[in-house]
XYZ file of C-alpha atoms in Angstrom:
198
model
C -11.534 -7.626 -4.249
C -14.302 -8.299 -6.741
C -14.154 -5.833 -9.656
C -17.900 -6.065 -10.164
C -18.296 -4.431 -6.753
C -16.099 -1.410 -7.596
C -18.260 1.618 -6.987
C -18.751 4.515 -9.359
C -17.195 6.635 -6.602
C -13.929 4.682 -6.984
C -14.054 4.966 -10.791
C -14.653 8.724 -10.505
C -11.851 9.099 -7.954
C -9.422 7.222 -10.202
C -10.564 9.332 -13.174
C -9.808 12.507 -11.218
C -6.435 11.248 -9.972
C -5.352 10.043 -13.416
C -6.798 13.027 -15.280
C -8.425 10.552 -17.656
C -12.082 9.569 -17.981
C -12.210 5.921 -16.957
C -14.914 3.316 -17.409
C -15.627 0.617 -14.811
C -13.968 -1.973 -17.077
C -10.725 0.065 -16.987
C -10.538 -0.359 -13.223
C -9.007 -3.675 -12.233
C -8.435 -4.741 -8.621
C -4.706 -4.265 -9.195
C -5.157 -0.676 -10.454
C -7.195 0.179 -7.338
C -4.607 -1.516 -5.099
C -1.746 0.263 -6.862
C -3.413 3.644 -6.446
C -3.766 3.067 -2.699
C -0.210 1.698 -2.525
C 1.265 4.673 -4.404
C -0.631 7.033 -2.107
C 0.657 5.432 1.093
C 4.248 5.073 -0.154
C 4.315 8.692 -1.344
C 2.900 9.782 2.009
C 5.710 8.006 3.860
C 8.311 9.575 1.564
C 6.901 13.111 1.879
C 5.884 13.247 5.562
C 9.392 13.791 6.984
C 10.165 16.446 4.329
C 13.310 14.584 3.263
C 13.185 12.389 0.171
C 15.976 9.833 0.497
C 17.464 8.130 -2.559
C 16.765 4.774 -0.882
C 13.081 5.674 -0.613
C 12.779 6.557 -4.303
C 14.581 3.322 -5.200
C 12.265 1.322 -2.926
C 9.215 3.003 -4.524
C 10.404 2.108 -8.035
C 11.260 -1.469 -7.046
C 7.900 -2.015 -5.330
C 5.902 -0.525 -8.188
C 7.848 -2.463 -10.813
C 6.846 -5.752 -9.172
C 3.163 -4.830 -9.425
C 3.165 -2.943 -12.740
C 4.671 -5.910 -14.591
C 1.364 -7.691 -13.992
C -0.561 -4.801 -15.617
C 1.533 -4.210 -18.751
C -1.486 -3.042 -20.740
C -2.179 -0.325 -18.153
C 1.327 1.091 -17.704
C 0.324 4.518 -19.065
C -2.656 4.683 -16.717
C -0.464 3.756 -13.745
C 2.065 6.441 -14.735
C -0.766 8.988 -14.834
C -1.959 7.799 -11.421
C 1.589 8.109 -10.031
C 1.750 11.743 -11.194
C -1.816 12.472 -10.104
C -1.272 11.130 -6.582
C 1.708 13.481 -6.153
C -0.025 16.468 -7.747
C -3.262 16.066 -5.769
C -1.526 14.902 -2.578
C -3.902 11.965 -2.159
C -1.642 10.723 0.652
C -2.879 13.628 2.831
C -6.542 12.812 2.201
C -7.421 9.773 4.315
C -11.020 9.914 3.063
C -9.819 9.094 -0.449
C -7.705 6.210 0.867
C -10.766 4.893 2.699
C -12.767 5.131 -0.564
C -10.055 3.252 -2.471
C -9.784 0.488 0.129
C -13.484 0.103 0.968
C -13.656 -3.327 -0.687
C -10.251 -4.541 0.474
C -10.035 -7.542 2.769
C -8.121 -7.298 6.048
C -5.256 -9.124 4.323
C -5.159 -6.612 1.452
C -5.169 -3.653 3.852
C -2.376 -5.221 5.910
C -0.389 -5.859 2.719
C -0.657 -2.140 1.898
C 0.491 -1.177 5.378
C 3.356 -3.661 5.280
C 4.746 -1.959 2.188
C 4.307 1.401 3.900
C 6.387 0.181 6.819
C 8.997 -1.306 4.495
C 9.246 2.110 2.811
C 9.644 3.815 6.189
C 12.602 1.572 7.029
C 14.168 1.863 3.533
C 16.517 4.721 4.405
C 17.616 3.079 7.666
C 15.826 5.738 9.734
C 12.375 4.818 11.053
C 11.220 8.416 11.496
C 8.594 9.167 14.173
C 6.575 11.258 11.660
C 6.479 8.314 9.259
C 5.453 6.019 12.106
C 2.652 8.383 13.194
C 1.486 8.752 9.583
C 1.293 4.982 9.144
C -0.470 4.493 12.480
C -3.006 7.153 11.497
C -3.641 5.546 8.084
C -3.937 2.106 9.682
C -6.540 3.440 12.099
C -8.531 5.105 9.288
C -8.478 1.877 7.271
C -9.828 -0.050 10.264
C -6.796 -2.258 10.756
C -6.509 -3.937 14.151
C -4.198 -1.696 16.249
C -2.418 -4.833 17.514
C -1.461 -5.677 13.936
C -0.133 -2.152 13.369
C 1.839 -2.518 16.612
C 3.426 -5.698 15.204
C 4.556 -3.837 12.069
C 5.818 -0.980 14.268
C 7.926 -3.352 16.375
C 9.242 -5.376 13.461
C 10.300 -2.451 11.268
C 11.491 -0.099 14.027
C 13.281 -2.990 15.762
C 11.984 -1.612 19.043
C 9.575 -2.937 21.651
C 8.204 -6.406 22.172
C 6.023 -8.163 19.651
C 2.789 -9.650 20.970
C 3.127 -13.325 19.886
C -0.618 -13.750 19.347
C -0.906 -10.599 17.205
C 2.254 -11.599 15.310
C 0.712 -14.994 14.500
C -2.441 -13.233 13.255
C -0.365 -10.928 11.025
C 1.502 -13.934 9.603
C -1.835 -15.626 8.872
C -3.266 -12.519 7.180
C -0.122 -12.143 5.059
C 0.035 -15.830 4.158
C 0.445 -15.965 0.351
C -2.438 -18.487 0.264
C -4.754 -15.646 1.362
C -4.106 -14.055 -2.038
C -4.505 -17.116 -4.289
C -7.727 -15.778 -5.862
C -5.871 -12.605 -6.919
C -3.372 -11.936 -9.619
C -0.235 -13.933 -8.681
C 1.639 -10.681 -7.986
C -0.330 -10.329 -4.718
C 0.828 -13.729 -3.466
C 4.435 -12.827 -4.376
C 4.085 -9.523 -2.521
C 2.689 -11.304 0.545
C 5.535 -13.818 0.407
C 8.042 -10.945 0.281
C 6.525 -9.213 3.324
C 6.244 -12.489 5.236
C 9.949 -13.080 4.651
C 10.716 -9.643 6.144
C 8.699 -10.530 9.226
C 10.588 -13.821 9.544
C 13.921 -12.069 9.070
C 13.273 -9.521 11.807
């Protein structure tokens, strides 16, 4: 995602979520990605009305991996974390679409992969979490076959379409994220390893 293409709408949305007036130069690709990621992960945690300890631990572990790459924006990310919960951004797909408008297919799939990992964190792949993730994937314009691959892999049910699986592996290839901050390539490598493991 090219920061120069970040719209004023995204800057205003992040300002509202964080409760802080932001300038375009405050909004890095990683901050935008993290806001979308926090929203989806929080949505998965909240949707079944049971917040498992494993889910909170998974949220902290996932965020820590990304936040370390944005040390100078830790306070902003903390404000975004609180703002997402307070404003329930995870229940507003329009805001997620705004945040991800400039994301590549690989970036959107990376987001969804972490959502699915969160759903499986407590050992119970809840149908409400699955429906939430499918709905978000559809709103973000992700190929339904790719969502079906994540469904199969993380629920450990059904048969994976080999062609769609190969496409998902290609989209999540760490090389797809080389032009990003290195944390994206590490995240893609992590998710790819989960797909290999399953």
